[in-house]
PDB file of C-alpha atoms in Angstrom:
ATOM      1  CA  MET Q  49     -41.892 -24.299 101.985  1.00  0.00           C
ATOM      2  CA  ALA Q  50     -40.154 -27.655 101.016  1.00  0.00           C
ATOM      3  CA  ALA Q  51     -42.788 -28.614  98.370  1.00  0.00           C
ATOM      4  CA  GLU Q  52     -41.782 -25.344  96.830  1.00  0.00           C
ATOM      5  CA  LYS Q  53     -38.506 -26.120  96.803  1.00  0.00           C
ATOM      6  CA  LEU Q  54     -37.453 -22.782  98.742  1.00  0.00           C
ATOM      7  CA  SER Q  55     -33.685 -22.731  98.471  1.00  0.00           C
ATOM      8  CA  ALA Q  56     -33.262 -19.411 100.825  1.00  0.00           C
ATOM      9  CA  PRO Q  57     -31.204 -19.626 103.789  1.00  0.00           C
ATOM     10  CA  ILE Q  58     -33.636 -20.070 106.937  1.00  0.00           C
ATOM     11  CA  VAL Q  59     -32.630 -19.353 110.545  1.00  0.00           C
ATOM     12  CA  LEU Q  60     -35.305 -20.242 112.926  1.00  0.00           C
ATOM     13  CA  MET Q  61     -35.841 -18.027 115.912  1.00  0.00           C
ATOM     14  CA  SER Q  62     -38.126 -18.798 118.847  1.00  0.00           C
ATOM     15  CA  GLY Q  63     -38.705 -18.531 122.362  1.00  0.00           C
ATOM     16  CA  VAL Q  64     -40.009 -22.106 122.762  1.00  0.00           C
ATOM     17  CA  ASP Q  65     -38.071 -24.629 124.559  1.00  0.00           C
ATOM     18  CA  ASP Q  66     -34.561 -25.389 123.082  1.00  0.00           C
ATOM     19  CA  LYS Q  67     -35.420 -29.079 122.510  1.00  0.00           C
ATOM     20  CA  VAL Q  68     -38.347 -28.291 120.440  1.00  0.00           C
ATOM     21  CA  LEU Q  69     -36.425 -25.755 118.639  1.00  0.00           C
ATOM     22  CA  ARG Q  70     -33.391 -27.925 117.682  1.00  0.00           C
ATOM     23  CA  THR Q  71     -36.280 -30.678 116.718  1.00  0.00           C
ATOM     24  CA  VAL Q  72     -37.928 -28.160 114.314  1.00  0.00           C
ATOM     25  CA  GLY Q  73     -34.720 -27.242 113.011  1.00  0.00           C
ATOM     26  CA  ASP Q  74     -33.747 -30.868 112.429  1.00  0.00           C
ATOM     27  CA  LEU Q  75     -37.031 -31.663 110.779  1.00  0.00           C
ATOM     28  CA  GLY Q  76     -36.297 -28.482 108.158  1.00  0.00           C
ATOM     29  CA  THR Q  77     -33.084 -30.180 107.247  1.00  0.00           C
ATOM     30  CA  ASP Q  78     -34.489 -33.433 106.809  1.00  0.00           C
ATOM     31  CA  LEU Q  79     -37.025 -32.244 104.533  1.00  0.00           C
ATOM     32  CA  GLY Q  80     -34.340 -30.529 102.553  1.00  0.00           C
ATOM     33  CA  LEU Q  81     -34.738 -26.870 103.469  1.00  0.00           C
ATOM     34  CA  ASN Q  82     -31.675 -24.917 103.814  1.00  0.00           C
ATOM     35  CA  MET Q  83     -31.484 -24.507 107.536  1.00  0.00           C
ATOM     36  CA  ARG Q  84     -28.639 -22.342 108.591  1.00  0.00           C
ATOM     37  CA  GLY Q  85     -29.554 -22.400 112.493  1.00  0.00           C
ATOM     38  CA  VAL Q  86     -31.796 -22.010 115.168  1.00  0.00           C
ATOM     39  CA  LEU Q  87     -31.586 -19.139 117.646  1.00  0.00           C
ATOM     40  CA  GLY Q  88     -33.343 -19.018 121.287  1.00  0.00           C
ATOM     41  CA  LYS Q  89     -35.022 -16.084 122.273  1.00  0.00           C
ATOM     42  CA  PRO Q  90     -34.352 -13.679 123.782  1.00  0.00           C
ATOM     43  CA  ILE Q  91     -31.451 -13.032 121.509  1.00  0.00           C
ATOM     44  CA  ARG Q  92     -28.725 -10.215 121.737  1.00  0.00           C
ATOM     45  CA  LEU Q  93     -28.743  -7.789 118.901  1.00  0.00           C
ATOM     46  CA  GLU Q  94     -25.191  -8.479 117.935  1.00  0.00           C
ATOM     47  CA  THR Q  95     -25.942 -12.262 117.472  1.00  0.00           C
ATOM     48  CA  PHE Q  96     -28.930 -11.243 115.305  1.00  0.00           C
ATOM     49  CA  ARG Q  97     -26.908  -8.906 113.293  1.00  0.00           C
ATOM     50  CA  ARG Q  98     -24.055 -11.500 112.934  1.00  0.00           C
ATOM     51  CA  THR Q  99     -26.366 -14.363 111.926  1.00  0.00           C
ATOM     52  CA  LEU Q 100     -28.055 -11.973 109.244  1.00  0.00           C
ATOM     53  CA  GLU Q 101     -24.891 -11.033 107.767  1.00  0.00           C
ATOM     54  CA  GLU Q 102     -23.756 -14.816 107.639  1.00  0.00           C
ATOM     55  CA  HIS Q 103     -26.808 -15.856 106.296  1.00  0.00           C
ATOM     56  CA  ALA Q 104     -28.414 -13.382 104.220  1.00  0.00           C
ATOM     57  CA  ALA Q 105     -30.244 -14.559 101.222  1.00  0.00           C
ATOM     58  CA  PRO Q 106     -28.709 -14.229  97.721  1.00  0.00           C
ATOM     59  CA  PRO Q 107     -30.792 -11.817  95.407  1.00  0.00           C
ATOM     60  CA  GLY Q 108     -33.412 -13.628  93.182  1.00  0.00           C
ATOM     61  CA  ILE Q 109     -34.333 -16.339  95.939  1.00  0.00           C
ATOM     62  CA  ALA Q 110     -38.230 -16.578  96.257  1.00  0.00           C
ATOM     63  CA  SER Q 111     -39.853 -14.362  98.877  1.00  0.00           C
ATOM     64  CA  LEU Q 112     -41.993 -16.016 101.750  1.00  0.00           C
ATOM     65  CA  ARG Q 113     -44.792 -13.814 100.363  1.00  0.00           C
ATOM     66  CA  ARG Q 114     -44.598 -15.551  97.233  1.00  0.00           C
ATOM     67  CA  VAL Q 115     -44.493 -19.022  98.666  1.00  0.00           C
ATOM     68  CA  ALA Q 116     -47.508 -18.176 100.853  1.00  0.00           C
ATOM     69  CA  GLU Q 117     -49.396 -16.976  97.968  1.00  0.00           C
ATOM     70  CA  ARG Q 118     -48.796 -20.247  96.169  1.00  0.00           C
ATOM     71  CA  HIS Q 119     -50.414 -21.869  98.893  1.00  0.00           C
ATOM     72  CA  ARG Q 120     -53.942 -21.091  97.955  1.00  0.00           C
ATOM     73  CA  ASP Q 121     -55.493 -23.585 100.288  1.00  0.00           C
ATOM     74  CA  GLY Q 122     -54.426 -21.059 103.017  1.00  0.00           C
ATOM     75  CA  GLN Q 123     -52.100 -23.858 104.939  1.00  0.00           C
ATOM     76  CA  LEU Q 124     -49.143 -21.305 104.821  1.00  0.00           C
ATOM     77  CA  VAL Q 125     -49.958 -17.799 106.134  1.00  0.00           C
ATOM     78  CA  LEU Q 126     -47.434 -14.674 106.386  1.00  0.00           C
ATOM     79  CA  HIS Q 127     -47.463 -12.424 109.082  1.00  0.00           C
ATOM     80  CA  TYR Q 128     -45.282  -9.440 109.587  1.00  0.00           C
ATOM     81  CA  GLN Q 129     -44.696  -8.338 113.164  1.00  0.00           C
ATOM     82  CA  PRO Q 130     -43.473  -4.858 113.748  1.00  0.00           C
ATOM     83  CA  LEU Q 131     -40.384  -4.300 116.051  1.00  0.00           C
ATOM     84  CA  VAL Q 132     -40.830  -1.044 118.023  1.00  0.00           C
ATOM     85  CA  ARG Q 133     -38.110   0.684 120.375  1.00  0.00           C
ATOM     86  CA  LEU Q 134     -40.319   0.948 123.500  1.00  0.00           C
ATOM     87  CA  ALA Q 135     -38.624   3.957 125.048  1.00  0.00           C
ATOM     88  CA  SER Q 136     -39.162   6.068 121.820  1.00  0.00           C
ATOM     89  CA  ARG Q 137     -42.109   4.039 120.158  1.00  0.00           C
ATOM     90  CA  ASP Q 138     -39.923   4.185 117.040  1.00  0.00           C
ATOM     91  CA  LEU Q 139     -40.524   1.751 114.411  1.00  0.00           C
ATOM     92  CA  ILE Q 140     -37.085  -0.098 113.859  1.00  0.00           C
ATOM     93  CA  GLY Q 141     -38.189  -2.838 111.592  1.00  0.00           C
ATOM     94  CA  PHE Q 142     -40.152  -5.905 111.037  1.00  0.00           C
ATOM     95  CA  GLU Q 143     -40.162  -9.686 111.599  1.00  0.00           C
ATOM     96  CA  ALA Q 144     -41.866 -11.945 108.845  1.00  0.00           C
ATOM     97  CA  LEU Q 145     -43.414 -15.246 110.134  1.00  0.00           C
ATOM     98  CA  VAL Q 146     -44.855 -17.905 108.110  1.00  0.00           C
ATOM     99  CA  ARG Q 147     -47.470 -19.925 110.071  1.00  0.00           C
ATOM    100  CA  TRP Q 148     -48.312 -23.211 108.826  1.00  0.00           C
ATOM    101  CA  ASN Q 149     -52.101 -24.204 109.553  1.00  0.00           C
ATOM    102  CA  HIS Q 150     -52.475 -27.786 109.122  1.00  0.00           C
ATOM    103  CA  ARG Q 151     -55.497 -28.973 107.733  1.00  0.00           C
ATOM    104  CA  ARG Q 152     -55.745 -31.700 110.439  1.00  0.00           C
ATOM    105  CA  LYS Q 153     -56.650 -30.278 113.700  1.00  0.00           C
ATOM    106  CA  ALA Q 154     -55.357 -31.720 117.029  1.00  0.00           C
TER     107      ALA Q 154
END
């Protein structure tokens, strides 16, 4: 994403350890990404809504899909995860995730 000079605001959300989450956020900043914050899961709906309102990307910013498609080597892969209200089984949204499949395997 940094190599593509993605300028969209990025809010990182994950259920990993807070120390790891902050480190990844700092790495994004160091790489020149427009990191707007890190949020640990579980996250309250109001906190999520406020974060989106504060950091919504302006129109015309490259989408995650276009960034992933430009990486034909398969290192960046876009995934969509549905958000479902369990009680009613209603689909209420999607979460977009970009996974980095590093060439060098551990």
